[in-house]
Short mmCIF file of C-alpha atoms and ligand atoms in Angstrom, two decimals:
data_model
loop_
_atom_site.label_atom_id
_atom_site.label_comp_id
_atom_site.label_asym_id
_atom_site.label_seq_id
_atom_site.Cartn_x
_atom_site.Cartn_y
_atom_site.Cartn_z
CA MET A 219 -13.68 -3.70 -33.82
CA THR A 220 -15.47 -6.69 -32.66
CA THR A 221 -13.76 -9.58 -34.28
CA ASP A 222 -11.30 -12.01 -32.73
CA ALA A 223 -8.63 -11.12 -35.34
CA LEU A 224 -5.21 -11.21 -33.81
CA PRO A 225 -2.94 -8.24 -34.85
CA THR A 226 -1.18 -9.06 -38.27
CA GLY A 227 1.97 -11.05 -37.79
CA ALA A 228 1.14 -12.00 -34.00
CA PRO A 229 3.36 -15.03 -33.32
CA THR A 230 2.28 -18.34 -32.01
CA GLY A 231 5.47 -20.44 -32.25
CA LEU A 232 7.84 -21.14 -29.49
CA PHE A 233 10.75 -18.52 -29.50
CA ILE A 234 13.94 -20.45 -29.12
CA GLY A 235 17.45 -19.27 -30.38
CA GLY A 236 15.95 -16.42 -32.26
CA SER A 237 13.57 -18.69 -34.30
CA TRP A 238 10.02 -19.20 -34.15
CA LEU A 239 9.52 -22.95 -33.96
CA THR A 240 6.48 -25.16 -34.50
CA SER A 241 6.19 -27.72 -31.64
CA ALA A 242 4.68 -31.19 -32.03
CA ALA A 243 1.83 -30.28 -29.60
CA HIS A 244 -0.40 -27.23 -29.25
CA LEU A 245 -2.06 -25.28 -26.66
CA GLU A 246 -5.43 -23.64 -27.29
CA VAL A 247 -6.04 -20.04 -26.40
CA ILE A 248 -9.46 -19.06 -25.52
CA ASN A 249 -11.09 -15.66 -25.58
CA PRO A 250 -12.95 -15.51 -22.25
CA ALA A 251 -15.41 -12.98 -23.26
CA SER A 252 -16.87 -15.24 -26.19
CA LEU A 253 -15.45 -18.62 -24.91
CA THR A 254 -14.19 -19.14 -28.59
CA ALA A 255 -10.98 -20.44 -29.52
CA LEU A 256 -8.44 -17.56 -30.29
CA ALA A 257 -5.38 -19.28 -31.66
CA GLN A 258 -3.27 -22.29 -30.95
CA VAL A 259 0.50 -21.84 -29.67
CA GLY A 260 3.25 -24.27 -29.13
CA ASP A 261 2.79 -26.55 -26.08
CA ALA A 262 6.62 -26.87 -25.24
CA SER A 263 7.90 -30.26 -23.91
CA VAL A 264 10.44 -30.60 -21.25
CA ASP A 265 13.23 -31.12 -24.01
CA GLU A 266 11.80 -27.91 -25.68
CA GLY A 267 12.21 -25.98 -22.34
CA LEU A 268 15.84 -27.31 -22.06
CA SER A 269 16.71 -26.32 -25.50
CA ALA A 270 15.53 -22.82 -24.62
CA VAL A 271 17.95 -22.98 -21.81
CA SER A 272 20.77 -24.01 -24.13
CA ALA A 273 20.02 -21.17 -26.54
CA ALA A 274 20.15 -18.77 -23.44
CA HIS A 275 23.32 -20.23 -22.06
CA ASP A 276 24.95 -20.05 -25.54
CA ALA A 277 24.07 -16.53 -25.94
CA PHE A 278 25.19 -15.36 -22.55
CA GLY A 279 28.80 -14.54 -22.92
CA ALA A 280 28.35 -12.20 -25.81
CA TRP A 281 25.61 -10.59 -24.37
CA ALA A 282 27.15 -9.92 -21.10
CA ALA A 283 30.13 -8.64 -22.99
CA THR A 284 28.09 -6.33 -25.05
CA PRO A 285 28.65 -2.61 -23.84
CA ALA A 286 25.96 -1.38 -21.49
CA ARG A 287 25.22 1.55 -23.98
CA GLN A 288 24.35 -0.90 -26.77
CA ARG A 289 22.11 -2.91 -24.58
CA SER A 290 20.54 0.09 -23.40
CA GLU A 291 19.80 1.16 -27.09
CA VAL A 292 18.27 -2.17 -27.80
CA LEU A 293 15.89 -1.53 -24.84
CA ARG A 294 15.03 1.93 -25.85
CA ARG A 295 14.23 0.69 -29.54
CA ALA A 296 11.83 -1.84 -27.83
CA PHE A 297 10.40 0.90 -25.97
CA GLU A 298 9.91 2.88 -29.26
CA ILE A 299 8.37 -0.03 -31.19
CA MET A 300 6.01 -1.12 -28.29
CA THR A 301 4.79 2.51 -27.96
CA ALA A 302 4.14 2.89 -31.53
CA GLU A 303 2.07 -0.66 -31.71
CA VAL A 304 0.73 -0.13 -28.32
CA GLU A 305 -2.77 -0.99 -29.62
CA ASP A 306 -1.60 -4.26 -31.10
CA CYS A 307 -0.40 -5.25 -27.81
CA ALA A 308 -3.67 -4.01 -26.03
CA ARG A 309 -5.52 -5.97 -28.68
CA LEU A 310 -3.89 -9.17 -27.69
CA ILE A 311 -4.40 -8.58 -23.92
CA VAL A 312 -8.12 -7.89 -24.43
CA LEU A 313 -8.53 -11.00 -26.60
CA GLU A 314 -6.71 -13.56 -24.29
CA ASN A 315 -7.14 -12.04 -20.90
CA GLY A 316 -10.70 -10.60 -21.16
CA LYS A 317 -10.07 -7.16 -19.59
CA ALA A 318 -11.54 -3.81 -20.62
CA TRP A 319 -9.96 -1.94 -23.46
CA ARG A 320 -8.85 0.94 -21.24
CA ASP A 321 -7.03 -1.31 -18.86
CA ALA A 322 -5.43 -3.22 -21.59
CA LEU A 323 -4.13 0.07 -23.15
CA GLY A 324 -3.09 1.27 -19.73
CA GLU A 325 -0.99 -2.08 -19.32
CA ALA A 326 0.67 -2.03 -22.67
CA THR A 327 1.76 1.47 -22.00
CA TYR A 328 3.00 0.64 -18.62
CA ALA A 329 4.53 -2.45 -19.98
CA ALA A 330 6.59 -0.44 -22.50
CA GLU A 331 7.72 1.81 -19.92
CA PHE A 332 9.86 -0.88 -18.36
CA PHE A 333 11.71 -0.76 -21.46
CA ARG A 334 12.55 2.91 -21.36
CA TRP A 335 13.24 2.76 -17.63
CA PHE A 336 15.72 -0.08 -17.88
CA ALA A 337 17.40 1.28 -20.92
CA GLU A 338 18.09 4.29 -18.64
CA GLU A 339 19.34 1.99 -15.81
CA ALA A 340 21.53 -0.17 -18.06
CA VAL A 341 24.21 2.54 -18.06
CA ARG A 342 23.94 3.55 -14.37
CA VAL A 343 24.91 0.62 -12.55
CA GLU A 344 27.26 1.97 -9.81
CA GLY A 345 30.24 -0.06 -7.98
CA GLY A 346 32.13 0.93 -4.75
CA PHE A 347 35.63 1.91 -3.92
CA ARG A 348 36.72 2.89 -0.58
CA PRO A 349 39.48 2.01 1.84
CA SER A 350 39.05 -0.57 4.68
CA PRO A 351 38.61 0.79 8.10
CA ALA A 352 41.80 -1.04 9.09
CA GLY A 353 43.69 0.56 6.25
CA ASP A 354 44.91 -2.59 4.94
CA LYS A 355 43.43 -2.69 1.69
CA THR A 356 40.92 -1.23 -0.69
CA ILE A 357 37.32 -2.43 -0.88
CA ILE A 358 36.07 -2.57 -4.62
CA THR A 359 32.46 -3.70 -5.14
CA THR A 360 31.47 -4.48 -8.71
CA TYR A 361 28.57 -6.36 -10.33
CA GLN A 362 28.27 -9.20 -12.82
CA PRO A 363 25.20 -10.33 -14.69
CA MET A 364 23.92 -13.48 -12.91
CA GLY A 365 23.69 -15.59 -16.10
CA VAL A 366 20.57 -17.21 -17.61
CA ALA A 367 17.41 -16.00 -15.92
CA TYR A 368 14.27 -18.30 -15.93
CA MET A 369 11.01 -16.17 -15.63
CA ILE A 370 7.48 -17.23 -14.77
CA THR A 371 4.58 -14.74 -15.31
CA PRO A 372 0.82 -15.03 -14.45
CA TRP A 373 -2.14 -14.18 -16.66
CA ASN A 374 -3.48 -11.10 -15.01
CA PHE A 375 -0.72 -8.70 -16.72
CA PRO A 376 0.59 -10.80 -19.54
CA ALA A 377 2.60 -7.71 -21.14
CA ALA A 378 3.67 -5.83 -17.98
CA MET A 379 4.91 -8.97 -15.87
CA ALA A 380 6.97 -9.99 -18.66
CA THR A 381 8.53 -6.64 -19.45
CA ARG A 382 9.39 -5.92 -15.88
CA LYS A 383 11.52 -8.98 -15.88
CA LEU A 384 12.80 -9.06 -19.31
CA ALA A 385 13.89 -5.31 -19.35
CA PRO A 386 16.09 -5.47 -16.12
CA ALA A 387 17.46 -8.78 -16.96
CA LEU A 388 18.49 -7.56 -20.29
CA ALA A 389 19.85 -4.36 -18.96
CA ALA A 390 22.13 -6.11 -16.45
CA GLY A 391 23.58 -8.52 -19.22
CA CYS A 392 21.56 -11.70 -18.63
CA THR A 393 19.80 -13.78 -21.01
CA ALA A 394 16.21 -14.91 -20.50
CA VAL A 395 13.88 -18.13 -20.80
CA LEU A 396 10.20 -16.80 -20.02
CA LYS A 397 7.42 -19.01 -19.38
CA PRO A 398 3.99 -17.18 -19.58
CA ALA A 399 0.80 -18.21 -18.16
CA ALA A 400 -0.93 -20.95 -20.29
CA GLU A 401 -4.02 -18.61 -20.51
CA THR A 402 -2.23 -15.73 -21.91
CA PRO A 403 0.77 -16.58 -24.18
CA LEU A 404 0.15 -14.57 -27.14
CA THR A 405 1.00 -11.18 -25.58
CA ALA A 406 4.49 -12.68 -24.29
CA LEU A 407 5.17 -13.99 -27.73
CA TRP A 408 4.27 -10.51 -29.13
CA VAL A 409 6.63 -9.07 -26.66
CA ALA A 410 9.42 -11.28 -27.65
CA GLY A 411 8.89 -10.34 -31.21
CA VAL A 412 9.36 -6.59 -30.33
CA LEU A 413 12.55 -7.49 -28.70
CA GLN A 414 13.59 -9.38 -31.77
CA ARG A 415 12.90 -6.47 -34.10
CA ALA A 416 14.64 -4.02 -31.65
CA GLY A 417 17.80 -6.02 -32.27
CA VAL A 418 18.09 -8.49 -29.49
CA PRO A 419 20.54 -11.09 -30.51
CA ASP A 420 19.43 -14.67 -31.19
CA GLY A 421 19.21 -16.85 -27.76
CA VAL A 422 19.21 -13.68 -25.58
CA VAL A 423 15.56 -13.94 -25.22
CA ASN A 424 13.47 -17.31 -25.46
CA VAL A 425 9.66 -18.01 -24.78
CA VAL A 426 8.32 -21.14 -24.04
CA THR A 427 4.55 -21.58 -23.99
CA THR A 428 3.29 -24.89 -22.38
CA SER A 429 0.47 -26.75 -20.72
CA GLN A 430 3.13 -28.42 -18.32
CA ALA A 431 4.25 -25.62 -16.11
CA GLY A 432 5.47 -28.00 -13.30
CA ALA A 433 7.34 -30.53 -15.31
CA VAL A 434 8.94 -27.98 -17.75
CA SER A 435 9.96 -25.63 -14.72
CA SER A 436 11.33 -28.25 -12.51
CA ALA A 437 13.70 -29.44 -15.26
CA ILE A 438 14.81 -25.93 -16.03
CA LEU A 439 15.39 -25.11 -12.45
CA ALA A 440 17.42 -28.23 -11.92
CA ASP A 441 19.65 -27.36 -14.79
CA ASP A 442 22.89 -25.97 -13.59
CA ARG A 443 23.10 -23.54 -16.55
CA VAL A 444 20.12 -21.47 -14.99
CA ALA A 445 21.41 -18.83 -12.64
CA THR A 446 18.30 -17.28 -11.26
CA LEU A 447 14.44 -17.39 -10.95
CA SER A 448 12.04 -14.42 -11.33
CA PHE A 449 8.47 -15.58 -10.55
CA THR A 450 5.26 -13.51 -10.32
CA GLY A 451 2.25 -15.53 -9.32
CA SER A 452 0.48 -16.86 -6.31
CA THR A 453 2.06 -17.41 -3.03
CA PHE A 454 1.05 -21.00 -3.18
CA VAL A 455 3.11 -21.73 -6.44
CA GLY A 456 5.84 -19.48 -5.17
CA LYS A 457 6.39 -21.57 -2.24
CA LEU A 458 6.55 -24.88 -4.50
CA LEU A 459 9.18 -22.97 -6.56
CA LEU A 460 11.25 -21.87 -3.56
CA GLU A 461 11.48 -25.60 -2.36
CA GLN A 462 12.96 -26.30 -5.88
CA THR A 463 15.33 -23.25 -5.87
CA ALA A 464 16.48 -24.01 -2.44
CA GLN A 465 18.05 -27.28 -3.81
CA ARG A 466 20.47 -25.39 -5.90
CA VAL A 467 20.49 -22.22 -3.68
CA LEU A 468 19.34 -20.33 -6.70
CA PRO A 469 18.58 -16.67 -6.22
CA SER A 470 14.97 -16.35 -6.35
CA SER A 471 12.86 -13.13 -6.77
CA MET A 472 9.19 -13.66 -6.00
CA GLU A 473 6.24 -11.33 -6.56
CA LEU A 474 3.47 -13.10 -4.84
CA GLY A 475 -0.12 -12.75 -3.79
CA GLY A 476 -1.67 -9.83 -2.00
CA ASN A 477 -4.60 -8.96 0.16
CA ALA A 478 -4.65 -5.08 -0.02
CA PRO A 479 -6.45 -3.25 2.86
CA PHE A 480 -8.08 0.04 1.71
CA LEU A 481 -8.39 2.19 4.84
CA VAL A 482 -11.03 5.25 5.08
CA LEU A 483 -10.27 6.74 8.24
CA GLU A 484 -12.47 9.32 10.33
CA GLY A 485 -12.31 12.75 8.47
CA ALA A 486 -11.37 11.27 5.08
CA ASP A 487 -12.78 12.96 2.08
CA VAL A 488 -15.26 10.41 1.12
CA SER A 489 -15.65 11.40 -2.56
CA ALA A 490 -11.76 11.34 -3.07
CA ALA A 491 -11.74 7.78 -1.43
CA VAL A 492 -14.51 6.69 -3.70
CA GLU A 493 -12.68 7.93 -6.71
CA GLY A 494 -9.58 6.01 -5.53
CA ALA A 495 -11.45 2.89 -4.79
CA MET A 496 -12.81 2.70 -8.26
CA ILE A 497 -9.12 2.68 -9.49
CA ALA A 498 -7.63 0.29 -6.70
CA LYS A 499 -10.69 -2.10 -6.80
CA MET A 500 -11.74 -2.04 -10.50
CA ARG A 501 -8.46 -1.73 -12.55
CA ASN A 502 -8.14 -4.87 -14.33
CA GLY A 503 -11.75 -6.15 -12.97
CA GLY A 504 -10.20 -6.42 -9.71
CA ALA A 505 -7.73 -9.08 -10.99
CA ALA A 506 -4.53 -7.51 -9.75
CA CYS A 507 -2.26 -8.52 -6.98
CA THR A 508 -2.38 -4.85 -5.89
CA ALA A 509 -6.37 -4.72 -6.02
CA ALA A 510 -7.92 -3.31 -2.82
CA ASN A 511 -9.30 -6.52 -1.46
CA ARG A 512 -10.98 -5.43 1.74
CA PHE A 513 -12.15 -1.96 2.91
CA TYR A 514 -11.97 -0.81 6.42
CA VAL A 515 -14.21 2.24 6.67
CA HIS A 516 -14.74 4.38 9.70
CA GLU A 517 -18.36 4.02 10.98
CA SER A 518 -18.90 7.84 10.65
CA VAL A 519 -18.50 7.69 6.93
CA VAL A 520 -19.29 3.99 6.16
CA GLU A 521 -22.82 4.81 4.90
CA ASP A 522 -21.88 7.61 2.73
CA PHE A 523 -18.78 5.70 1.18
CA THR A 524 -20.91 2.58 0.60
CA ALA A 525 -23.65 4.53 -1.15
CA ALA A 526 -21.41 6.63 -3.38
CA LEU A 527 -19.34 3.62 -4.33
CA THR A 528 -22.29 1.57 -5.19
CA ALA A 529 -23.49 4.35 -7.36
CA ALA A 530 -20.20 4.73 -9.13
CA LEU A 531 -20.15 1.00 -9.80
CA ARG A 532 -23.65 0.92 -11.07
CA GLY A 533 -22.57 3.39 -13.81
CA LEU A 534 -20.03 0.89 -15.21
CA LYS A 535 -20.75 -0.90 -18.55
CA ILE A 536 -19.89 -4.68 -18.62
CA GLY A 537 -19.17 -6.43 -21.65
CA PRO A 538 -16.32 -7.67 -23.96
CA GLY A 539 -13.16 -5.49 -23.67
CA ILE A 540 -12.99 -5.35 -27.44
CA ASP A 541 -15.82 -2.96 -27.33
CA ARG A 542 -14.16 0.27 -26.19
CA ASN A 543 -17.08 1.61 -24.62
CA ASN A 544 -17.07 -1.13 -21.92
CA ASP A 545 -15.71 -0.52 -18.53
CA LEU A 546 -15.32 -3.98 -17.15
CA GLY A 547 -14.46 -6.78 -19.28
CA ALA A 548 -14.51 -10.54 -18.68
CA MET A 549 -12.41 -12.53 -16.03
CA VAL A 550 -9.72 -14.55 -17.66
CA SER A 551 -11.74 -17.87 -17.50
CA VAL A 552 -14.93 -19.46 -16.41
CA VAL A 553 -12.71 -21.29 -13.71
CA GLU A 554 -11.53 -17.89 -12.21
CA ARG A 555 -14.91 -16.50 -12.45
CA ASP A 556 -16.38 -19.26 -10.55
CA LYS A 557 -13.84 -18.95 -7.76
CA ILE A 558 -15.16 -15.54 -7.12
CA VAL A 559 -18.71 -16.77 -7.21
CA SER A 560 -17.81 -19.26 -4.40
CA LEU A 561 -16.24 -16.71 -2.40
CA LEU A 562 -19.62 -14.68 -2.58
CA ASP A 563 -21.44 -17.79 -1.50
CA ALA A 564 -19.33 -18.39 1.55
CA ALA A 565 -19.66 -14.73 2.45
CA ARG A 566 -23.55 -15.16 2.32
CA ASP A 567 -23.25 -18.32 4.34
CA GLU A 568 -21.31 -16.27 7.08
CA GLY A 569 -24.09 -13.59 7.25
CA ALA A 570 -22.94 -10.89 4.90
CA THR A 571 -24.91 -9.20 2.27
CA PRO A 572 -23.70 -9.14 -1.23
CA GLN A 573 -25.54 -6.76 -3.54
CA GLU A 574 -25.16 -7.16 -7.15
CA VAL A 575 -24.90 -3.48 -8.60
CA ALA A 576 -24.79 -4.21 -12.27
CA GLU A 577 -25.86 -6.89 -14.73
CA ALA A 578 -23.22 -8.99 -16.56
CA PRO A 579 -23.58 -10.73 -19.84
CA ALA A 580 -24.80 -14.09 -19.83
CA THR A 581 -22.24 -15.63 -22.13
CA GLY A 582 -18.51 -15.47 -21.38
CA ALA A 583 -16.58 -15.22 -18.19
CA PHE A 584 -18.28 -12.24 -16.69
CA ILE A 585 -19.24 -11.35 -13.36
CA ALA A 586 -21.02 -8.20 -12.17
CA PRO A 587 -19.67 -5.96 -9.35
CA HIS A 588 -20.96 -6.62 -5.93
CA VAL A 589 -20.80 -4.44 -2.71
CA VAL A 590 -20.65 -6.60 0.38
CA SER A 591 -21.83 -4.96 3.46
CA GLY A 592 -22.09 -6.68 7.16
CA VAL A 593 -18.67 -7.99 6.60
CA GLU A 594 -16.68 -9.23 9.69
CA HIS A 595 -12.91 -8.97 9.76
CA GLY A 596 -11.56 -12.49 9.66
CA SER A 597 -14.23 -13.74 7.41
CA THR A 598 -13.63 -15.37 4.12
CA LEU A 599 -13.70 -12.35 1.90
CA THR A 600 -11.00 -10.58 4.23
CA ARG A 601 -8.92 -13.59 4.27
CA ASN A 602 -8.66 -14.65 0.53
CA GLU A 603 -7.38 -12.84 -2.47
CA ILE A 604 -10.78 -12.22 -4.35
CA PHE A 605 -9.37 -11.32 -7.71
CA GLY A 606 -12.51 -9.81 -8.89
CA PRO A 607 -14.81 -6.87 -8.77
CA ILE A 608 -16.31 -7.61 -5.16
CA VAL A 609 -16.19 -4.90 -2.58
CA PRO A 610 -16.32 -6.28 1.02
CA ILE A 611 -16.83 -3.27 3.55
CA VAL A 612 -15.92 -3.64 7.14
CA SER A 613 -16.94 -0.77 9.52
CA ILE A 614 -14.20 0.25 11.91
CA THR A 615 -14.18 2.49 14.82
CA SER A 616 -10.49 4.00 15.20
CA ASP A 617 -7.25 4.29 13.30
CA ASP A 618 -5.66 1.80 15.57
CA GLU A 619 -8.40 -0.85 14.85
CA ALA A 620 -8.18 -0.38 11.12
CA ILE A 621 -4.11 -0.76 11.27
CA ALA A 622 -4.46 -3.78 13.38
CA MET A 623 -6.96 -5.50 10.81
CA ALA A 624 -5.00 -4.31 7.95
CA ASN A 625 -1.77 -6.10 9.30
CA ASP A 626 -3.81 -9.06 10.48
CA THR A 627 -2.78 -11.15 7.18
CA GLU A 628 0.07 -13.19 5.99
CA TYR A 629 0.25 -10.99 3.02
CA GLY A 630 2.12 -7.37 2.90
CA LEU A 631 1.87 -6.14 -0.93
CA ILE A 632 0.33 -3.02 -0.86
CA SER A 633 -2.07 -0.77 1.28
CA TYR A 634 -4.33 2.32 0.65
CA VAL A 635 -4.94 5.13 3.02
CA TYR A 636 -7.29 7.99 2.98
CA ALA A 637 -6.98 9.75 6.12
CA GLY A 638 -8.04 13.43 5.53
CA ASP A 639 -4.54 14.94 5.68
CA LYS A 640 -1.17 13.87 4.27
CA GLY A 641 0.61 13.77 7.42
CA ARG A 642 -1.77 11.58 9.19
CA GLY A 643 -1.76 9.30 6.12
CA ILE A 644 1.93 9.08 6.17
CA SER A 645 2.15 8.21 9.78
CA VAL A 646 -0.60 5.53 9.36
CA ALA A 647 1.30 4.28 6.35
CA ARG A 648 4.46 3.85 8.30
CA ARG A 649 2.57 1.58 10.73
CA LEU A 650 1.38 -0.77 7.94
CA GLN A 651 3.22 -3.87 7.02
CA SER A 652 3.16 -3.66 3.36
CA GLY A 653 5.93 -3.01 0.79
CA MET A 654 3.90 -0.26 -0.77
CA VAL A 655 1.14 2.07 0.46
CA ALA A 656 -0.80 4.60 -1.74
CA ILE A 657 -1.69 7.58 0.14
CA ASP A 658 -4.81 9.41 -1.28
CA ARG A 659 -4.30 7.58 -4.44
CA GLY A 660 -5.84 4.49 -5.93
CA LEU A 661 -2.72 3.61 -7.92
CA ALA A 662 0.89 3.20 -6.77
CA SER A 663 2.69 1.13 -9.55
CA ASP A 664 5.30 3.03 -11.30
CA PRO A 665 8.32 1.36 -13.48
CA ALA A 666 10.57 3.97 -11.53
CA ALA A 667 9.47 2.80 -8.16
CA PRO A 668 10.46 -0.24 -6.14
CA PHE A 669 7.53 -2.72 -6.46
CA GLY A 670 7.34 -5.69 -4.08
CA GLY A 671 5.83 -7.07 -0.78
CA MET A 672 6.50 -7.94 2.86
CA LYS A 673 5.91 -11.16 4.60
CA GLU A 674 4.26 -13.99 2.25
CA SER A 675 3.93 -11.19 -0.80
CA GLY A 676 7.27 -11.90 -1.78
CA LEU A 677 11.17 -11.55 -1.84
CA GLY A 678 12.95 -8.77 -3.68
CA ARG A 679 11.63 -5.67 -5.49
CA GLU A 680 11.11 -5.14 -9.31
CA GLY A 681 11.38 -1.62 -10.96
CA GLY A 682 12.94 1.21 -9.59
CA PHE A 683 16.64 1.36 -8.74
CA ALA A 684 16.37 -2.29 -7.11
CA GLY A 685 15.10 -3.91 -10.07
CA ILE A 686 18.18 -4.38 -12.03
CA HIS A 687 19.96 -5.84 -9.03
CA GLU A 688 17.73 -8.83 -8.97
CA PHE A 689 19.72 -9.82 -12.18
CA LEU A 690 23.35 -8.75 -10.94
CA GLU A 691 25.65 -10.47 -8.41
CA PRO A 692 27.79 -8.23 -6.34
CA GLN A 693 31.44 -9.17 -6.20
CA TYR A 694 33.77 -7.61 -3.64
CA LEU A 695 37.54 -7.06 -4.83
CA ALA A 696 40.17 -7.00 -1.99
CA VAL A 697 43.07 -5.09 -3.34
CA ASP A 698 46.30 -3.85 -1.73
CA LEU A 699 46.85 -0.53 -3.53
P1 NAP B 991 -0.24 -18.96 -10.44
O1 NAP B 991 -1.17 -20.07 -10.38
O2 NAP B 991 0.58 -18.92 -9.31
O3 NAP B 991 0.33 -18.90 -11.78
C1 NAP B 991 1.45 -18.17 -12.10
C2 NAP B 991 2.56 -18.79 -13.05
O4 NAP B 991 3.14 -19.94 -12.54
C3 NAP B 991 1.87 -19.12 -14.41
O5 NAP B 991 2.76 -19.00 -15.40
C4 NAP B 991 1.55 -20.74 -14.11
O6 NAP B 991 1.49 -21.47 -15.42
C5 NAP B 991 2.98 -21.14 -13.31
N1 NAP B 991 2.63 -22.18 -12.44
C6 NAP B 991 1.93 -22.86 -11.96
N2 NAP B 991 2.11 -23.85 -11.30
C7 NAP B 991 3.52 -24.01 -11.48
C8 NAP B 991 4.38 -24.91 -11.12
N3 NAP B 991 4.07 -26.08 -10.34
N4 NAP B 991 5.75 -24.74 -11.35
C9 NAP B 991 6.09 -23.64 -12.04
N5 NAP B 991 5.22 -22.83 -12.59
C10 NAP B 991 3.79 -23.03 -12.25
O7 NAP B 991 -0.82 -17.46 -10.51
P2 NAP B 991 -2.05 -16.96 -11.51
O8 NAP B 991 -3.25 -17.42 -11.26
O9 NAP B 991 -1.54 -17.01 -12.82
O10 NAP B 991 -1.98 -15.34 -11.18
C11 NAP B 991 -2.52 -14.86 -10.06
C12 NAP B 991 -1.60 -14.70 -8.83
O11 NAP B 991 -0.40 -13.78 -9.19
C13 NAP B 991 -2.32 -13.86 -7.66
O12 NAP B 991 -1.92 -14.56 -6.50
C14 NAP B 991 -1.62 -12.50 -7.67
O13 NAP B 991 -1.47 -11.96 -6.55
C15 NAP B 991 -0.23 -12.76 -8.27
N6 NAP B 991 0.56 -11.69 -8.69
C16 NAP B 991 1.39 -11.00 -8.14
C17 NAP B 991 1.89 -9.99 -8.58
C18 NAP B 991 3.03 -9.27 -7.95
O14 NAP B 991 3.74 -8.52 -8.54
N7 NAP B 991 3.31 -9.56 -6.56
C19 NAP B 991 1.58 -9.64 -9.92
C20 NAP B 991 0.62 -10.21 -10.67
C21 NAP B 991 0.02 -11.32 -10.01
P3 NAP B 991 0.00 -22.01 -15.91
O15 NAP B 991 -0.46 -20.73 -16.30
O16 NAP B 991 0.56 -22.92 -16.93
O17 NAP B 991 -0.43 -22.70 -14.67
#
């Protein structure tokens, strides 16, 4: 399929109170592979954002009181619908985000899994019951859904970042207002349509697409009917939002930026490391918070690793993701592509040597993979989240040096370790300041595992057993039994 046609019935209106509404203003969605307009979606005003809050607030009491088993079954149906229609979801992701078909299909499948996982978690929230040490009372711990959850998601995983928030919130008994990124609103609207078809009552899920992220979000966060914020995006915007949520002491779950180190230590299996690097670096064209951002490779293997990785990258086909034969699609926009180009320019100015290893199409927001050698730790490419198919390689002389460099960042989301044997890999991992470590693997994300970062990479965890607790408030009951 090579056309820009959206899947039949893909919604474009604002989703408020169970209705698809046409707003007065519109936002244009661009296909970054062709730079042509794909669709127009609603461009919500502040008032429309607040009416979504009203709908979510009105729906909260009944949804919170709905038996967990019933909420679970709605989520399970959403999993089944999304799985049956996974190609429609992948198609929307490719068209508005630009990524390769295989990445989009992988994302859509992963996104659906959050519905399955949290369908299972909805009925497993445990409380506590124990005598106090002093023997004067019983300590009962119970959980309540927080209320209306406001969710803000980025463009790089338009389906998975939405379901990773919506599924646990709904499982917990919360209602939701979701604001997706302006570049990728169509996928989030489609996910809301899946939930509607799965039987989510009117008002439980609302989606506002807008070009005024700041104004709409400030008004929503100032509204005392909103009980929690769940944000995924850059650390810069996360900090702006934390200043606002501090005003209302609002619980705030923050999944922020990353600067993942990829360690190839002395004695590592180079071909396994290259295979892992191709996944850790190239999934989503490098536009992932989990993307390997800087490579610390032992001097004894750095030449072999660089040559083998360069050869593997050279074999990639670059072009529109809608052509399923392409391995690397477009970046989300020309603006994002140009940010990557300027990081490469800075690396050249600092004396590093970027080597372009393939040719990208001239039209569209494409960029070819580059391997950059001669990179110094502390230089531009090791300090900034690149978000593209660029591989900066730093030669290291010892495990201690690699660990010190890996930890020398304000971020702490994920690290990758190739150490030759698992025991050594685990002991290195335990010295790394990151919320997640992949050992001899290029991929760690799993709906059943706690996803999140240390330091400025975030607050809280999504997925796993922790994810539902981002939407639950513990309550302690002191009872004299
Ligand atoms: P971004 O610029 O921070 O935007 C993220 C979301 O915040 C978008 O919906 C955006 O809306 C919205 N936003 C922007 N300014 C805002 C404001 N003043 N008030 C309220 N909302 C605002 O990030 P991005 O460029 O879309 O995404 C890339 C970043 O996300 C990277 O740093 C990446 O590491 C991070 N990320 C983290 C994770 C994780 O789980 N830790 C996962 C994926 C991505 P508009 O689109 O309308 O600007």
